[in-house]
Amino acid sequence: MSDKTYITMERRDRVGYVTLNRPDKLNAMPRKMYQEISAGLQEYDADDDIWVIVVRGAGDRAFSAGADLELLHGSLTTGPFEWKPFKADRFDMGLQVSKPVIAAVHGFCLAGGMELAMSCDIRIAADNAMFAAPEVKWSVLHGFGALVMPRSAPLGAVMELLMTGRRFDAQEAYRLGIVNRVVPVADLQKTVDDLADEICRNGPLAVRMTKEIVLRGRELPLNDGLRIYRELNKLIHLTEDSTEGAKAWAERRPSRYAAR
């Protein structure tokens, strides 16, 4: 268990959980909470014993209502001028981790909360989830989400959602491809846990390399993506896990992977 102010971290077998822990404020995020979530993701990414990461919100009402604008706006517009070279060290600024990340979304998933969900690889929504990117209503920008949402949903639909800032429910999010599936709220945790366990039964290095192929390949011409695949394919066949996978298949037994 890590000592954090706004999040909790716990583990179950090979799964690490990052829980937004400000339920009295609908898990709205001040700047320090953005930093803690991002640091928690990086901590699990560096932990050899964790193979899958789950992000969720505490309480019954929200995954996250987004940035705490009262606190965040002041931190962005006051104080001395500061500049440093760009580094993707926060989830809403392009932070990427090598391990699969699942978002368990219930209740309100708004603004920065939606950006957090969109930064994850897989999104499972409860049937009570309510989404929105309402920043334009407050004359601020939904930056990260505006960049990544068109990769999941049709451009025209994304434009409408971002320019109106209107709310939409879990079923519409599923129809647009923003979430992978919708389940009853009572089944959300079990569904996410089962999915995490299913991923953990696979070769962890192969899972991470597959994520790398997907993320890099979508930004490249097909032939360049195939070059990445060829190099990673050589590496995976040099691992102990690849040998174990072939042996387990031949012996018709479950594989015993070690991430090496």
Coordinates of C-alpha atoms in Angstrom, one line a residue:
M1 CA 0.0 0.0 0.0
S2 CA 1.5 3.3 -1.1
D3 CA 1.1 6.5 1.0
K4 CA -1.0 8.9 -1.1
T5 CA -3.3 11.8 -0.3
Y6 CA -5.9 11.3 -3.0
I7 CA -5.6 7.8 -4.3
T8 CA -5.2 4.3 -2.8
M9 CA -3.1 1.5 -4.3
E10 CA -3.6 -2.2 -3.6
R11 CA -2.9 -5.4 -5.3
R12 CA -4.6 -8.8 -5.9
D13 CA -2.3 -11.5 -7.3
R14 CA -0.9 -10.0 -10.5
V15 CA -3.4 -7.1 -10.7
G16 CA -2.6 -3.6 -9.3
Y17 CA -5.5 -1.2 -8.5
V18 CA -5.4 2.6 -8.5
T19 CA -8.5 3.9 -6.8
L20 CA -9.4 7.6 -6.9
N21 CA -10.2 8.3 -3.3
R22 CA -12.1 11.6 -3.0
P23 CA -15.7 10.3 -3.0
D24 CA -17.1 13.3 -1.1
K25 CA -16.0 15.5 -4.1
L26 CA -17.1 12.9 -6.7
N27 CA -13.4 12.1 -7.1
A28 CA -12.8 15.5 -8.6
M29 CA -9.1 16.0 -9.2
P30 CA -6.8 18.8 -8.0
R31 CA -3.4 19.0 -9.6
K32 CA -1.8 16.8 -7.0
M33 CA -4.3 14.1 -7.7
Y34 CA -3.4 14.1 -11.4
Q35 CA 0.2 13.7 -10.3
E36 CA -0.6 10.9 -7.8
I37 CA -2.6 8.9 -10.4
S38 CA 0.2 9.2 -13.0
A39 CA 2.8 8.3 -10.4
G40 CA 0.7 5.3 -9.3
L41 CA 0.5 4.1 -12.9
Q42 CA 4.2 4.4 -13.4
E43 CA 4.9 2.6 -10.0
Y44 CA 2.9 -0.4 -11.1
D45 CA 4.4 -0.3 -14.6
A46 CA 7.8 -0.7 -13.0
D47 CA 6.7 -3.5 -10.6
D48 CA 7.6 -6.9 -12.0
D49 CA 4.9 -8.6 -9.9
I50 CA 2.1 -6.5 -11.5
W51 CA 0.9 -7.6 -15.0
V52 CA -2.4 -5.7 -15.3
I53 CA -3.5 -2.3 -13.9
V54 CA -7.1 -1.3 -13.0
V55 CA -8.2 2.3 -12.5
R56 CA -11.4 2.9 -10.6
G57 CA -13.2 5.5 -8.4
A58 CA -14.2 5.2 -4.8
G59 CA -17.8 5.6 -3.6
D60 CA -21.1 5.0 -5.4
R61 CA -21.5 8.2 -7.4
A62 CA -18.5 8.7 -9.7
F63 CA -15.5 7.4 -11.4
S64 CA -14.4 11.1 -11.5
A65 CA -16.2 14.3 -12.1
G66 CA -13.0 15.7 -13.6
A67 CA -10.6 18.4 -12.6
D68 CA -11.4 20.4 -9.5
L69 CA -11.7 23.7 -11.5
E70 CA -11.7 25.9 -8.4
L71 CA -8.3 24.6 -7.4
L72 CA -6.8 23.8 -10.8
H73 CA -7.6 27.1 -12.5
G74 CA -5.9 29.1 -9.9
S75 CA -2.8 26.9 -10.1
L76 CA -2.6 27.5 -13.9
T77 CA -3.1 31.2 -13.8
T78 CA -1.2 32.5 -10.8
G79 CA 2.4 32.4 -9.6
P80 CA 5.7 33.0 -11.5
F81 CA 6.1 32.1 -15.1
E82 CA 7.4 28.6 -15.6
W83 CA 8.4 26.6 -18.7
K84 CA 10.2 23.3 -19.2
P85 CA 10.5 21.0 -22.2
F86 CA 7.5 18.8 -22.8
K87 CA 7.6 15.4 -21.2
A88 CA 4.7 12.9 -21.2
D89 CA 4.6 12.4 -17.4
R90 CA 0.9 12.7 -16.7
F91 CA -2.0 10.6 -18.0
D92 CA -3.7 13.6 -19.6
M93 CA -0.5 14.6 -21.3
G94 CA 0.2 11.3 -23.2
L95 CA 1.8 9.2 -20.4
Q96 CA 2.0 5.6 -21.6
V97 CA 2.7 2.6 -19.6
S98 CA 3.7 -0.8 -21.1
K99 CA 1.2 -2.9 -19.2
P100 CA -2.5 -3.2 -20.0
V101 CA -4.7 -0.7 -18.1
I102 CA -8.4 -1.2 -17.6
A103 CA -10.8 1.5 -16.5
A104 CA -13.8 0.5 -14.3
V105 CA -16.2 3.3 -14.9
H106 CA -19.3 4.0 -12.8
G107 CA -21.4 7.0 -12.2
F108 CA -20.1 10.4 -13.4
C109 CA -17.2 10.2 -15.8
L110 CA -16.8 13.8 -16.8
A111 CA -14.1 16.2 -18.3
G112 CA -10.7 15.1 -16.8
G113 CA -12.3 11.9 -15.6
M114 CA -13.2 11.0 -19.1
E115 CA -9.7 11.8 -20.2
L116 CA -8.4 9.4 -17.5
A117 CA -10.7 6.7 -18.8
M118 CA -9.7 7.4 -22.4
S119 CA -6.0 7.1 -21.4
C120 CA -6.7 3.5 -20.4
D121 CA -6.5 0.6 -22.9
I122 CA -9.9 -0.9 -22.1
R123 CA -13.0 0.7 -20.7
I124 CA -15.7 -1.3 -18.9
A125 CA -18.8 0.9 -18.0
A126 CA -21.5 0.3 -15.5
D127 CA -25.0 0.9 -16.8
N128 CA -25.2 4.0 -14.5
A129 CA -22.2 5.6 -16.1
M130 CA -22.7 9.1 -17.4
F131 CA -20.1 10.7 -19.7
A132 CA -19.4 14.2 -20.9
A133 CA -16.6 16.6 -22.0
P134 CA -18.2 19.8 -20.8
E135 CA -15.1 22.0 -20.8
V136 CA -16.4 24.4 -23.4
K137 CA -19.3 25.3 -21.1
W138 CA -16.6 26.7 -18.8
S139 CA -14.5 28.2 -21.6
V140 CA -11.6 25.8 -21.1
L141 CA -10.3 22.9 -23.3
H142 CA -10.8 19.2 -23.3
G143 CA -7.3 18.7 -24.7
F144 CA -6.2 15.1 -24.4
G145 CA -9.7 13.7 -25.0
A146 CA -10.1 15.8 -28.1
L147 CA -7.0 14.2 -29.5
V148 CA -7.7 10.6 -28.6
M149 CA -11.5 10.3 -28.9
P150 CA -11.5 10.4 -32.7
R151 CA -9.4 7.3 -32.6
S152 CA -12.3 5.4 -31.0
A153 CA -15.5 7.1 -32.2
P154 CA -16.7 8.7 -35.5
L155 CA -15.3 12.2 -36.1
G156 CA -18.7 13.8 -36.5
A157 CA -20.0 12.3 -33.3
V158 CA -16.9 13.4 -31.4
M159 CA -17.2 17.0 -32.8
E160 CA -20.8 17.1 -31.6
L161 CA -20.0 15.8 -28.1
L162 CA -17.0 18.2 -27.7
M163 CA -18.6 21.3 -29.1
T164 CA -21.9 20.9 -27.1
G165 CA -20.4 19.5 -24.0
R166 CA -23.6 17.5 -23.5
R167 CA -23.8 14.4 -21.4
F168 CA -24.3 10.9 -22.8
D169 CA -25.0 7.6 -21.1
A170 CA -23.1 4.3 -21.1
Q171 CA -25.2 2.8 -24.0
E172 CA -24.3 5.7 -26.3
A173 CA -20.7 5.4 -25.2
Y174 CA -20.8 1.8 -26.2
R175 CA -22.6 2.5 -29.5
L176 CA -19.9 5.0 -30.4
G177 CA -17.0 2.7 -29.4
I178 CA -15.9 4.8 -26.5
V179 CA -16.3 1.9 -24.0
N180 CA -15.8 -1.8 -24.7
R181 CA -18.9 -3.1 -22.9
V182 CA -21.7 -2.1 -20.5
V183 CA -22.6 -4.2 -17.5
P184 CA -25.0 -3.8 -14.5
V185 CA -23.4 -1.7 -11.8
A186 CA -23.5 -4.6 -9.4
D187 CA -21.4 -6.7 -11.8
L188 CA -18.8 -4.0 -12.7
Q189 CA -16.0 -5.1 -10.3
K190 CA -16.4 -8.8 -11.0
T191 CA -16.4 -8.1 -14.7
V192 CA -13.2 -6.1 -14.5
D193 CA -11.5 -8.6 -12.2
D194 CA -12.4 -11.5 -14.5
L195 CA -11.0 -9.5 -17.5
A196 CA -7.8 -8.7 -15.7
D197 CA -7.4 -12.4 -14.7
E198 CA -8.0 -13.5 -18.3
I199 CA -5.2 -11.2 -19.5
C200 CA -2.9 -12.4 -16.7
R201 CA -3.2 -15.9 -17.9
N202 CA -1.5 -14.9 -21.2
G203 CA 2.2 -14.3 -21.7
P204 CA 2.8 -10.9 -20.0
L205 CA 5.7 -10.0 -22.3
A206 CA 3.6 -10.9 -25.4
V207 CA 0.8 -8.8 -24.1
R208 CA 3.0 -5.8 -23.6
M209 CA 4.7 -6.2 -27.0
T210 CA 1.2 -6.4 -28.6
K211 CA 0.3 -3.2 -26.9
E212 CA 3.5 -1.6 -28.2
I213 CA 2.7 -2.8 -31.8
V214 CA -0.8 -1.3 -31.6
L215 CA 0.2 2.0 -30.1
R216 CA 3.2 2.5 -32.5
G217 CA 1.6 0.9 -35.5
R218 CA -1.4 3.1 -35.6
E219 CA 0.8 6.1 -36.1
L220 CA 2.9 4.5 -38.9
P221 CA 2.4 3.3 -42.5
L222 CA 1.7 -0.4 -42.6
N223 CA 5.2 -1.4 -43.8
D224 CA 6.9 0.5 -41.0
G225 CA 4.5 -1.1 -38.5
L226 CA 5.5 -4.5 -39.9
R227 CA 9.1 -3.6 -39.3
I228 CA 8.3 -3.1 -35.6
Y229 CA 6.4 -6.3 -35.5
R230 CA 9.3 -8.3 -37.0
E231 CA 11.8 -7.0 -34.5
L232 CA 9.5 -7.6 -31.5
N233 CA 8.7 -11.1 -32.9
K234 CA 12.4 -12.0 -32.9
L235 CA 12.6 -10.9 -29.3
I236 CA 9.6 -12.7 -28.0
H237 CA 10.9 -16.0 -29.4
L238 CA 14.0 -15.6 -27.3
T239 CA 12.1 -15.4 -24.0
E240 CA 11.6 -18.2 -21.5
D241 CA 7.9 -17.5 -21.6
S242 CA 7.7 -18.2 -25.3
T243 CA 9.4 -21.6 -24.7
E244 CA 7.0 -22.3 -21.9
G245 CA 4.0 -21.4 -24.0
A246 CA 5.0 -23.8 -26.7
K247 CA 5.7 -26.5 -24.1
A248 CA 2.3 -26.0 -22.4
W249 CA 0.5 -26.2 -25.7
A250 CA 2.2 -29.5 -26.6
E251 CA 1.4 -30.9 -23.1
R252 CA -2.2 -29.6 -23.1
R253 CA -1.8 -27.8 -19.8
P254 CA -2.1 -24.2 -18.6
S255 CA 1.0 -22.1 -19.1
R256 CA 3.2 -21.0 -16.2
Y257 CA 4.6 -17.7 -17.2
A258 CA 7.2 -15.7 -15.4
A259 CA 7.6 -12.5 -17.5
R260 CA 11.1 -13.4 -18.6

